[in-house]
XYZ file of C-alpha atoms in Angstrom:
587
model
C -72.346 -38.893 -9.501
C -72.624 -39.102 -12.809
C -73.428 -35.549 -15.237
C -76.884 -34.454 -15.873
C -78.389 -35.044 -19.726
C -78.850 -30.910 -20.028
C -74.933 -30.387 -18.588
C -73.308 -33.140 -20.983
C -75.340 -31.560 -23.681
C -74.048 -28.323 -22.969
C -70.289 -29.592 -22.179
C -70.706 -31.379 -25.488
C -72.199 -27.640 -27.277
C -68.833 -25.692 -25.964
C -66.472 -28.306 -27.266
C -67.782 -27.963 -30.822
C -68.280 -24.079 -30.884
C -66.789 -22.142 -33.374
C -65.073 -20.151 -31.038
C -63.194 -23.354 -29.767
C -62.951 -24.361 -32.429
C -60.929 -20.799 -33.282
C -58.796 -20.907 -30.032
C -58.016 -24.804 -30.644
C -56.521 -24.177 -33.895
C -55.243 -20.423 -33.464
C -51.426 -19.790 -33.650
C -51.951 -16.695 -30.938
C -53.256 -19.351 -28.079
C -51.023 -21.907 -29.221
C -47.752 -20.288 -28.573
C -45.987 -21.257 -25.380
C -44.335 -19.229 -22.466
C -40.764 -18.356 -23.204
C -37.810 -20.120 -21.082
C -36.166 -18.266 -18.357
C -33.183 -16.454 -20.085
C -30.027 -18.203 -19.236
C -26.579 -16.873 -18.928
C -23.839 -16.658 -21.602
C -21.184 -15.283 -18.863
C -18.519 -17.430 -18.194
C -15.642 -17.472 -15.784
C -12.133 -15.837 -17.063
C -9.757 -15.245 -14.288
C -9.814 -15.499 -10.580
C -13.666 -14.504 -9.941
C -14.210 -12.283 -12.968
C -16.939 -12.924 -15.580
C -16.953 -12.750 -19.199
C -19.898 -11.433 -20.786
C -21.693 -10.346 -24.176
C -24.865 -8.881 -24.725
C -24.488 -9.946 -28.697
C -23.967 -13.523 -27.721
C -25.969 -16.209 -29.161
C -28.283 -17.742 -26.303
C -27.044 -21.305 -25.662
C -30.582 -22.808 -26.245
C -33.512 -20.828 -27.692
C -35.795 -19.533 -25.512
C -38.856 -18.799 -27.816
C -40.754 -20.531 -30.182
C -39.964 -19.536 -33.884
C -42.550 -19.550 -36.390
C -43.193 -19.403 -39.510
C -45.824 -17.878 -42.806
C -46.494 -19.494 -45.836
C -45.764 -17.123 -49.107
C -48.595 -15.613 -49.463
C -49.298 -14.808 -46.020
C -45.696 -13.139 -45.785
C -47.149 -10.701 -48.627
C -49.738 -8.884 -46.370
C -48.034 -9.748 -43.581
C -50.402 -12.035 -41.909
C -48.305 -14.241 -38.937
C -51.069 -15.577 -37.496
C -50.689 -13.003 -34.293
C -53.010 -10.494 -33.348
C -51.612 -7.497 -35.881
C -50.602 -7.907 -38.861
C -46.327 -7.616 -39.397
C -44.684 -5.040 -41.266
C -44.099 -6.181 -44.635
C -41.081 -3.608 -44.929
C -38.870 -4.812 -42.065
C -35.397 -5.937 -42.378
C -36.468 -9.151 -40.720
C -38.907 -10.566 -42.756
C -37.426 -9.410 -46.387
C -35.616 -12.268 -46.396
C -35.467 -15.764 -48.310
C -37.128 -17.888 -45.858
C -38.300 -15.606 -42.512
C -38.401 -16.986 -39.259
C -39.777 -14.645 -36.057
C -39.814 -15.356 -32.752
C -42.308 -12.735 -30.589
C -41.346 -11.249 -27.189
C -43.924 -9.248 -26.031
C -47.787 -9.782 -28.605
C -49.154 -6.253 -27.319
C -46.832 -3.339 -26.074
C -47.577 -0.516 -24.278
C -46.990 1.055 -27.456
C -50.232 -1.144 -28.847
C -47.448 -2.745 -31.772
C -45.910 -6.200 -31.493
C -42.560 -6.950 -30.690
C -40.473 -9.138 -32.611
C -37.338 -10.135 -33.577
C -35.533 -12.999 -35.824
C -35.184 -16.397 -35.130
C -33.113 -17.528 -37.912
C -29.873 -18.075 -35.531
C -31.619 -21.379 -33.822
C -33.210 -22.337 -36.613
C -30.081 -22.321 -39.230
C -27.835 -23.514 -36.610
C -30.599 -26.381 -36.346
C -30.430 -27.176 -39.561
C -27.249 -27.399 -40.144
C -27.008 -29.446 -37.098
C -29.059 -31.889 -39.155
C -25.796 -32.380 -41.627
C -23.645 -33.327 -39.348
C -25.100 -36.271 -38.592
C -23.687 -36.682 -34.803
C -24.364 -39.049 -32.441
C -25.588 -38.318 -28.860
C -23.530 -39.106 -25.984
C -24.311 -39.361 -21.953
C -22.605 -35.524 -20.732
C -19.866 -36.434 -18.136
C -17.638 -33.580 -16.859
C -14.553 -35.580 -16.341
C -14.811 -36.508 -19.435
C -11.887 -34.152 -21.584
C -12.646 -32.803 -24.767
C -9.574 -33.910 -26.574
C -9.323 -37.566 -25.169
C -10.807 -39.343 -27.543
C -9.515 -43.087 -25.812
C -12.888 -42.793 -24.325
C -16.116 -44.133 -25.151
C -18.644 -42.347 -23.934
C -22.496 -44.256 -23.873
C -25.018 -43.210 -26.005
C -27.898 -40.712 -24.564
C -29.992 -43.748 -25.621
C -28.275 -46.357 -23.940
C -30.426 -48.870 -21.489
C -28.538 -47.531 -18.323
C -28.805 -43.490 -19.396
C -32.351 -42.862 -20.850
C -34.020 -44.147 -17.464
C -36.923 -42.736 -15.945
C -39.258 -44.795 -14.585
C -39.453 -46.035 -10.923
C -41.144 -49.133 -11.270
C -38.462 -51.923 -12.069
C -36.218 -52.100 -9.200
C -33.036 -53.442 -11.714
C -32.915 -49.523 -12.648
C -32.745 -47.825 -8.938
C -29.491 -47.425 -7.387
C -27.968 -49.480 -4.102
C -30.166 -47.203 -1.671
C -32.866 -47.235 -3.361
C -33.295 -50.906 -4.160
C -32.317 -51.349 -0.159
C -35.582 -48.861 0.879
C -37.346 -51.208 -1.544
C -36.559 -54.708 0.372
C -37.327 -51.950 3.610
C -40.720 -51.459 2.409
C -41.240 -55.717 1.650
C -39.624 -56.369 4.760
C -42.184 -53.913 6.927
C -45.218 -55.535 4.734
C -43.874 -59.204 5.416
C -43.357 -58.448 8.906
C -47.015 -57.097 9.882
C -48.081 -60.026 7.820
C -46.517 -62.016 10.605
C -47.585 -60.050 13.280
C -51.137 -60.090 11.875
C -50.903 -63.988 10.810
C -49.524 -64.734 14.868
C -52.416 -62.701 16.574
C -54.889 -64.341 14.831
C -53.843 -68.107 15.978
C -52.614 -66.881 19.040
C -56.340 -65.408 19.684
C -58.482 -68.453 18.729
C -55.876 -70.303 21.086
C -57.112 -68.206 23.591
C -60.960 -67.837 22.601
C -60.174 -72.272 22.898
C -59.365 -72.063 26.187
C -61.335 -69.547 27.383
C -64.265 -72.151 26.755
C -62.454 -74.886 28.403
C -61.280 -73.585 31.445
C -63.994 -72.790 33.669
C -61.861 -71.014 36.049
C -62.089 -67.238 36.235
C -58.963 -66.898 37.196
C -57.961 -68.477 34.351
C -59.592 -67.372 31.864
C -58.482 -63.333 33.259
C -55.178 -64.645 33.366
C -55.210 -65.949 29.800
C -56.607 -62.659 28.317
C -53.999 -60.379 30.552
C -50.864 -62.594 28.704
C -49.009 -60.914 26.240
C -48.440 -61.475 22.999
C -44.669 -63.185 22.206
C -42.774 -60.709 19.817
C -42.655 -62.838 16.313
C -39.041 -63.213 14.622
C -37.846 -59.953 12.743
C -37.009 -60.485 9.314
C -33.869 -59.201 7.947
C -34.473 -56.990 4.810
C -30.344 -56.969 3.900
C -30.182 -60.437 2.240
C -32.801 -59.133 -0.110
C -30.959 -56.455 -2.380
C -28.988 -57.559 -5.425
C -27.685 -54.404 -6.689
C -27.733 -54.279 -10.887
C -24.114 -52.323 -11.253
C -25.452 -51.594 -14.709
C -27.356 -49.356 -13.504
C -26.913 -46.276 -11.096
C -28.321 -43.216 -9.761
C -26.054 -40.743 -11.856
C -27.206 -41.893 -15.161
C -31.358 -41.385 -14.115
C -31.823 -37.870 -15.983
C -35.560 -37.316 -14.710
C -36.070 -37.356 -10.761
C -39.706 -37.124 -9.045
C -37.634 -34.638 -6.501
C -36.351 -31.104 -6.931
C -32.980 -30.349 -6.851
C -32.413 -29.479 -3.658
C -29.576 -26.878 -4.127
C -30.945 -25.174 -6.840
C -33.989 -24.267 -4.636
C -34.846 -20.980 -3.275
C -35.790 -20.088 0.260
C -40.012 -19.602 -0.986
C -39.623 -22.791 -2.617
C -38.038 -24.795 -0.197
C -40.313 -24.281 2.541
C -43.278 -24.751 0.070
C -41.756 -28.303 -0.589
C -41.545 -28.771 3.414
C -44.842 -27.632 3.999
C -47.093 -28.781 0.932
C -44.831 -32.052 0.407
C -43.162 -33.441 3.347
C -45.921 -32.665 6.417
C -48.098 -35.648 4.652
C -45.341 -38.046 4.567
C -43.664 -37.700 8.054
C -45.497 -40.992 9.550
C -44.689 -42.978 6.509
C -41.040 -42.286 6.994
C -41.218 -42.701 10.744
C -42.239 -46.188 10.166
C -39.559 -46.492 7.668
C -36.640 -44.811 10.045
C -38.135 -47.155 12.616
C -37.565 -50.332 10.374
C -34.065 -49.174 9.386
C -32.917 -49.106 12.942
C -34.460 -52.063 13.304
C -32.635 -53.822 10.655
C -29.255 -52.063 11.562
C -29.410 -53.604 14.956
C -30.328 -56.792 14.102
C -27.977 -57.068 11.245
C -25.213 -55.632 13.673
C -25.957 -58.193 16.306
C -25.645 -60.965 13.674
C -22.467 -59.927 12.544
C -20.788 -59.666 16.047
C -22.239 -63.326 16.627
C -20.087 -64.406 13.500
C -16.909 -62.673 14.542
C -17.414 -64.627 17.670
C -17.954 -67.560 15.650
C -14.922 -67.237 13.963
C -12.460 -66.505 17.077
C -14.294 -69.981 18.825
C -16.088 -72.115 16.556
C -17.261 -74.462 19.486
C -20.236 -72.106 19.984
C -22.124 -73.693 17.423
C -22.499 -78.014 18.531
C -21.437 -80.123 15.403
C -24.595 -81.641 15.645
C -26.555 -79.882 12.249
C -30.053 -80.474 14.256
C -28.134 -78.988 17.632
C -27.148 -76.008 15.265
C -29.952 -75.087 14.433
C -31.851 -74.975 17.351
C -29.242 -72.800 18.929
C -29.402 -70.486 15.427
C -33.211 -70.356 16.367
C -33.296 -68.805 19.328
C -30.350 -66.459 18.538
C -32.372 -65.184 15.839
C -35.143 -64.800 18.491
C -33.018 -63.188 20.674
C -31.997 -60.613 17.829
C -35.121 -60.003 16.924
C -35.976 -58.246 20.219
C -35.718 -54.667 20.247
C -36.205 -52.285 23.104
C -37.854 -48.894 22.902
C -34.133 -47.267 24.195
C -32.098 -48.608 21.805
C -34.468 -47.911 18.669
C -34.300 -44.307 20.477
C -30.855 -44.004 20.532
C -29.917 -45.172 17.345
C -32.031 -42.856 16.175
C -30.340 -39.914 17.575
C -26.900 -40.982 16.887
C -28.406 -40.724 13.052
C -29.218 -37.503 13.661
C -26.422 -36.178 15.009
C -24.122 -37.830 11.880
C -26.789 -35.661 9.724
C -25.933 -32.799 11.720
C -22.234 -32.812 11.362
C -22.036 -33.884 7.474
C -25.598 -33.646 6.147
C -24.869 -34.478 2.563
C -22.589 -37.710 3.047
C -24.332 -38.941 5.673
C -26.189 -42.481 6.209
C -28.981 -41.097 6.661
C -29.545 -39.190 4.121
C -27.477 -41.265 1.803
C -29.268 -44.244 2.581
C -32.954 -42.952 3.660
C -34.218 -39.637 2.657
C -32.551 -39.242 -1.137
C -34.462 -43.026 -2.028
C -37.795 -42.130 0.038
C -38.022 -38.762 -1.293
C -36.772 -39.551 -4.748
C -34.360 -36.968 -4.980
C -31.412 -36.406 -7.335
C -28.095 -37.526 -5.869
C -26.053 -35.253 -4.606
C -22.198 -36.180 -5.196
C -19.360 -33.256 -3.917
C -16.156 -33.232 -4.422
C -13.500 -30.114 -3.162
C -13.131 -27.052 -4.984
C -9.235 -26.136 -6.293
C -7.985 -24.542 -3.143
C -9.837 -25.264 -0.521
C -9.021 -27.507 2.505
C -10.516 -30.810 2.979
C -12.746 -29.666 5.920
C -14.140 -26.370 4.970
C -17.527 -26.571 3.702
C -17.344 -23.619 1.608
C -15.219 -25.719 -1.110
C -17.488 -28.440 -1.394
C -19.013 -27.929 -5.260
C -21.462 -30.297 -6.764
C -20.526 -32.723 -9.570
C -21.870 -31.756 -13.818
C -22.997 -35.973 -13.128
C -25.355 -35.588 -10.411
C -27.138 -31.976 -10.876
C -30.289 -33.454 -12.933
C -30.413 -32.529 -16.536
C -33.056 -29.716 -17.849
C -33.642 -31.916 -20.703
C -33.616 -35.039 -22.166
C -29.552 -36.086 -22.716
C -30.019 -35.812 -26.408
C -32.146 -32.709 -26.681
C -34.144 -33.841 -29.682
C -30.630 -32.665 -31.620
C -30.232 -36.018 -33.348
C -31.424 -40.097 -32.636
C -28.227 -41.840 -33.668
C -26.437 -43.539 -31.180
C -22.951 -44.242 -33.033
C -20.975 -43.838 -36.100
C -20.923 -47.197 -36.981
C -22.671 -46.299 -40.710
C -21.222 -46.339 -44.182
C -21.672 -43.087 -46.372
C -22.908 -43.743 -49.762
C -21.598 -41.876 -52.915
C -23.220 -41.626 -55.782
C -19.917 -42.183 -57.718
C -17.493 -43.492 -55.519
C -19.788 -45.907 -53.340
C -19.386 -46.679 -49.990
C -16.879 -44.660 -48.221
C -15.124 -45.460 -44.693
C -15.640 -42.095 -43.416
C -18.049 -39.357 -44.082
C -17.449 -36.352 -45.846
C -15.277 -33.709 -43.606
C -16.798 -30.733 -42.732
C -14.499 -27.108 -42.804
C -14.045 -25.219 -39.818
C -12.957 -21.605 -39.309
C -10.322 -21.430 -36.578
C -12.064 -18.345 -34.406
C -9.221 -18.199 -31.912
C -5.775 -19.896 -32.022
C -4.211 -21.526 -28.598
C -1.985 -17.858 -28.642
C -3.736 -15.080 -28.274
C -3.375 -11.859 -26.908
C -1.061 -12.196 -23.453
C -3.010 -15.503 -23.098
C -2.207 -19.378 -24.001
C -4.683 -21.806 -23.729
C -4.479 -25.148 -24.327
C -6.276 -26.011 -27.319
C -7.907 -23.690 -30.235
C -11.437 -22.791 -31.120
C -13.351 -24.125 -33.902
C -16.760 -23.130 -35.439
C -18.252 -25.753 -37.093
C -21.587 -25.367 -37.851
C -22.781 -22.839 -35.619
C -20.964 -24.074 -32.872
C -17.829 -23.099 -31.062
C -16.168 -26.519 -30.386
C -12.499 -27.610 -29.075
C -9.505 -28.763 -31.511
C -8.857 -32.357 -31.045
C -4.895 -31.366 -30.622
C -3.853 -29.567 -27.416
C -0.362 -27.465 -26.741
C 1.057 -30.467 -24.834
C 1.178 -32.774 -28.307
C 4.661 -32.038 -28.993
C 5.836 -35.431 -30.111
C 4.247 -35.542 -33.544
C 6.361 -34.487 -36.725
C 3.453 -33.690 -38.606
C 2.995 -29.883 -37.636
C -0.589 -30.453 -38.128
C -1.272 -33.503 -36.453
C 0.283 -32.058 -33.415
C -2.145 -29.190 -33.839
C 0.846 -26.522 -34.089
C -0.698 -25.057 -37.439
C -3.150 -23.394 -35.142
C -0.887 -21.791 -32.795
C -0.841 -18.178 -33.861
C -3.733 -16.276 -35.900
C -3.365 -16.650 -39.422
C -3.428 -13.328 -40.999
C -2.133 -14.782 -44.716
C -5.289 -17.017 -45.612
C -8.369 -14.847 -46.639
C -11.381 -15.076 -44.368
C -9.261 -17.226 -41.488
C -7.405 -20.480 -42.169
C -10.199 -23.651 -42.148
C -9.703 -27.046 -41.287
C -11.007 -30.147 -42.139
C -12.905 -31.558 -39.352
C -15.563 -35.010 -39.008
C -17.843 -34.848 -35.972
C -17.248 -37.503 -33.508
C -20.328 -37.037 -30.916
C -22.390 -34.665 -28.814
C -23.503 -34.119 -25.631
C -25.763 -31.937 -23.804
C -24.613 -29.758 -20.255
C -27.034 -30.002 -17.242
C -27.684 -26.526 -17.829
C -28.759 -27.182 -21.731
C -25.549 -25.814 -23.512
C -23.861 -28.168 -26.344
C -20.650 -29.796 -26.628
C -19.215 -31.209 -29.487
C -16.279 -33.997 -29.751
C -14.150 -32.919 -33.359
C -11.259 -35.172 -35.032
C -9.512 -33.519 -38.160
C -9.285 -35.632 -41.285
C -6.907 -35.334 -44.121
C -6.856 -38.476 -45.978
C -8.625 -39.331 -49.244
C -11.981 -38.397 -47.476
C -10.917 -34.283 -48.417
C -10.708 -34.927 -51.630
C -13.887 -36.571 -52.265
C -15.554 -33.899 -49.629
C -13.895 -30.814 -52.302
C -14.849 -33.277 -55.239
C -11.577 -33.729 -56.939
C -12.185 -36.895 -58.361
C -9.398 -37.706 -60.627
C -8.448 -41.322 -61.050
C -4.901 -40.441 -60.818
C -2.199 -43.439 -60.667
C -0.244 -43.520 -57.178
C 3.484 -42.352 -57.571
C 6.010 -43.446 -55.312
C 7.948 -40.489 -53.013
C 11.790 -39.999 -53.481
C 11.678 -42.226 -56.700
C 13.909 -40.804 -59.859
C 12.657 -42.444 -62.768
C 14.082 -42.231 -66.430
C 12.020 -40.914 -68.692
C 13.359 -43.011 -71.182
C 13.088 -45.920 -69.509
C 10.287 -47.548 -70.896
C 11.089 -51.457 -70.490
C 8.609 -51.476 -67.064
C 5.519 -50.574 -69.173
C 5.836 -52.958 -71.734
C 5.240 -53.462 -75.524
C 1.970 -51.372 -76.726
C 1.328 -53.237 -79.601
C 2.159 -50.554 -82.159
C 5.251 -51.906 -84.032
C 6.586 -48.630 -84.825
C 6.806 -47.298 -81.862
C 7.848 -50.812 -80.324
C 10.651 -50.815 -82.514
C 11.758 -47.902 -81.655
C 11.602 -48.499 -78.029
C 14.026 -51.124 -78.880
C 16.300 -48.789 -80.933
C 16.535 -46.315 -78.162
C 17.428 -48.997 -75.533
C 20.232 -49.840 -78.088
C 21.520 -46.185 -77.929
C 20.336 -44.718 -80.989
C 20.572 -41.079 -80.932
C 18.167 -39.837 -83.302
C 15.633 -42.313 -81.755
C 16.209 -41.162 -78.340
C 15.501 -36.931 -79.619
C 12.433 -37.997 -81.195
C 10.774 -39.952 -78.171
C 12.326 -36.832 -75.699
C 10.385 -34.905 -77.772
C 7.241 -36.828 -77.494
C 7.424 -37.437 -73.800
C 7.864 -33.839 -73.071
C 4.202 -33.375 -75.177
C 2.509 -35.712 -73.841
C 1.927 -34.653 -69.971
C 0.216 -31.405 -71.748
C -1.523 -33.307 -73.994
C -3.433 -35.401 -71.068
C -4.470 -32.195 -69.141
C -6.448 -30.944 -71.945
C -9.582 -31.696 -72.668
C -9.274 -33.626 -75.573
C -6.318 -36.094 -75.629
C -5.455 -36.755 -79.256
C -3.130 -39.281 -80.310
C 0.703 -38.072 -81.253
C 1.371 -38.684 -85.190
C 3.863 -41.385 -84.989
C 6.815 -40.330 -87.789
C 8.274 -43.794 -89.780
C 11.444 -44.291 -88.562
C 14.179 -44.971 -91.131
């Protein structure tokens, strides 16, 4: 029923108000509810947790904002009290607040700084790192792997729609679904001739008999159709790279919210999966029968006559045969399901193959803790790949999807890689009574992994083989740095950042530190005379020519004079202004 005239009139009034209007476009109603907090422990040791309360969040959790100049002079954010002007937070160059609690008990607002995102964020920006899928077997310092892009056709997949992007199962519950539709089509399609048969003879025979007899026949069971030969599986595409599922994560449930999912979700759905566990069995069993039939085939292939026409007629009523399924054996196939769920409920066919595609939910993948036997539940731990991501795989961080790009300077021109970036060592591979395998970087905000580990022990080059960083340098003032290019990122399931370094040294430092000098290569371990002048040529200046030839001939007043000139002139070429040595006539 469509709205009044006097109720759209009002609807449209309220819309347009001024005080819509005012909450529409006001910061305090615009700002969002702050993330759950999440936690910056991490494991050190045999079941012992590592903890800060000064540690950097991984992710922010509030939204930062932001005053233009003159509202930052009286203090005006936008919120419901004006800010004091005096705090340490705001007298800085460019503020940025992020507000935990608008009204206290206290009646004042809380807030704090948000320039540790936001920097971080910015300098992010700089880098200029591509965005990579997140895989946890994936090593940090293996850099023979090519990880996809968060972009890539078979990672940033979503949508349900296009059966090329669902997994094996899912694309099987898919044919399930055609095959159930084709199938009642049948049935539908065979009662309807089948009943104007009958109505037919009903009207011929004039018997009663007959005509009770005809109405009392049942109905012959049409063919079932097989909904296996209809899957082609993409292998481009798999369940593990889908970061959005329309299910929750099953294990990362709690006991309220599970049983809300059972009893808001599921209780509407239970006859729609009924039919669907029905026309697995179904499919199972027929499929099964087929298969034995073959092996038979194979051990005596006189079954089938030679006679195509024969063949097929025989194939016919096999397939009739198949197709006929008894009550029991649905039943007990059914049970025997059931009881595999019961023993191993998370690799199990039926859940593998049935209630993860008809329920949409995330995949769940295990694998066996360290030290933990083979059949103890207890060790089973879920796979980083399959626990569904909190975010998109990129973030929003960056949009590139590789470092195939050229870097552009203004003097130099195109350069084959980009300009290095310096990181601080924070913590070498030695430290304390502990030894780790690699040393930490900070690079931008972010605490990252040296591309060297302790076990690169072949290389000569101390610092290629990463041994430069194996004790704290107490020499260097502020901590030793090291020049370090950005290979990729990629974002954990639970929202924290990792980035992919490889150190640089070539001629990429030097333009990165700006020492530009067009100086002429020398050659290592070469002892040249320094009056040995024949390789350079004449220079056109007889003079000096001439006596370039006199002091090949072994002239010895010729030879002091041009010592004495080559010693001046590698201080005359690192002033400023090179002047040209007065050339004496020679007698």
């Amino acid at each position: 029923m469509p709205p009044r005239p006097a109720r759209r009139i009002f609807e449209q009034r309220l819309k347009s108000s001024p005080t819509s209007n005012l909450l529409r476009n006001s910061r305090l109603f615009s700002l969002p509810n702050p993330l759950p907090t999440p936690p910056v422990a991490e494991a050190s040791g045999a079941d012992a947790l590592r903890a800060s309360n000064t540690a950097t969040l991984p992710y922010p959790t509030h939204q930062a904002i932001v005053t233009t100049p003159s509202s930052l002079a009286r203090g005006d954010w936008g919120l419901k009290r004006p800010l004091p002007s005096r705090s340490r937070l705001v007298q800085t160059s460019k503020p940025v607040l992020k507000v935990h609690q608008l009204d206290t008990i206290e009646q004042i607002t809380d807030f704090d700084s948000a320039a540790d995102h936001v920097r971080t964020r910015e300098k992010w920006a700089e880098m200029h790192a591509p965005m990579v899928r997140y895989k946890s077997n994936t090593s940090a310092v293996d850099s023979s792997i090519r990880p996809k892009s968060a972009f890539d056709t078979s990672s940033d997949v979503t949508a349900y729609d296009d059966p090329a992007t669902l997994d094996e199962a899912g694309q099987r519950l898919v044919a399930l679904k055609e095959n159930i539709e084709e199938n009642a089509r049948e049935v539908a399609l065979k009662q309807t001739i089948e009943g104007i048969a009958r109505q037919e003879l009903m009207r011929v025979e004039s018997s009663k008999e007959i005509r009770e007899g005809i109405i009392n026949e049942g109905l012959e069971q049409p063919k079932w159709i097989p909904s296996s030969a209809k899957v082609q599986v993409d292998k481009e595409y798999n369940r593990t790279s889908r970061w959005r599922h329309e299910g929750p994560w099953l294990p990362g449930m709690g006991a309220d919210a599970f049983m809300d999912f059972l009893t808001n979700q599921l209780a509407g759905r239970k006859k729609d999966f009924n039919e669907y566990l029905v026309a697995y069995v179904k499919n199972e069993i027929y499929t099964g029968r087929r298969a034995l039939f073959e092996e038979r085939r194979k051990k005596d292939p006189e079954i089938l006559p030679l006679d195509p026409d024969e063949a097929n007629e025989i194939m016919k009523t096999n397939e009739a045969e198949w197709s006929i399924f008894t009550p029991e054996e649905i039943t007990a196939r059914i049970k025997q399901l059931r009881a595999e769920c019961a023993e191993s409920p998370i690799t199990s066919t039926l859940v593998k193959n049935l209630i993860i595609p008809f329920l949409r939910l995330p995949p769940m993948v295990t694998n066996y803790s360290d030290f933990r036997s083979h059949g103890d539940v207890q060790g089973l731990k879920f796979t980083d790949n399959c626990i569904p991501s909190s975010t998109h795989p990129s973030a929003g961080l960056g949009y590139l999807r590789t470092k195939s790009y050229l870097g552009n300077h203004p003097i130099l021109g195109p350069q084959e890689h980009p300009a290095p970036i310096a990181a601080r060592v924070l913590q070498p591979r030695v430290h304390g009574l502990a030894r780790d395998r690699t040393a930490k970087l900070g690079i931008g905000g972010f605490v990252v992994d040296d591309e060297h580990s302790s076990i690169d022990t072949s290389m000569s080059n101390p610092q290629q083989a990463g041994r430069d960083v194996q004790t704290i340098d107490i020499d260097t003032p502020g901590g030793k740095k090291i020049q370090v290019e950005p290979r990729y990122a990629s974002i954990t399931p639970d929202g924290r950042v990792h980035v992919s370094v490889h150190r640089r040294s070539g001629g990429e430092v030097s333009v990165a530190k700006g020492w530009l000098e067009d100086l002429p290569p020398v050659r290592e371990n070469e002892v040249v005379e320094p009056l040995d002048l024949s390789a350079f040529g004449k220079s056109g200046v007889k003079e000096l020519d001439d006596a370039t030839a006199a002091a090949a001939n072994g002239d010895p007043k010729v030879e002091d004079q041009l010592r004495q000139f080559m010693s001046v002139m590698p201080e005359a070429l690192k002033s400023e202004a090179v002047k040209a040595p007065e050339v004496k006539e020679l007698p």
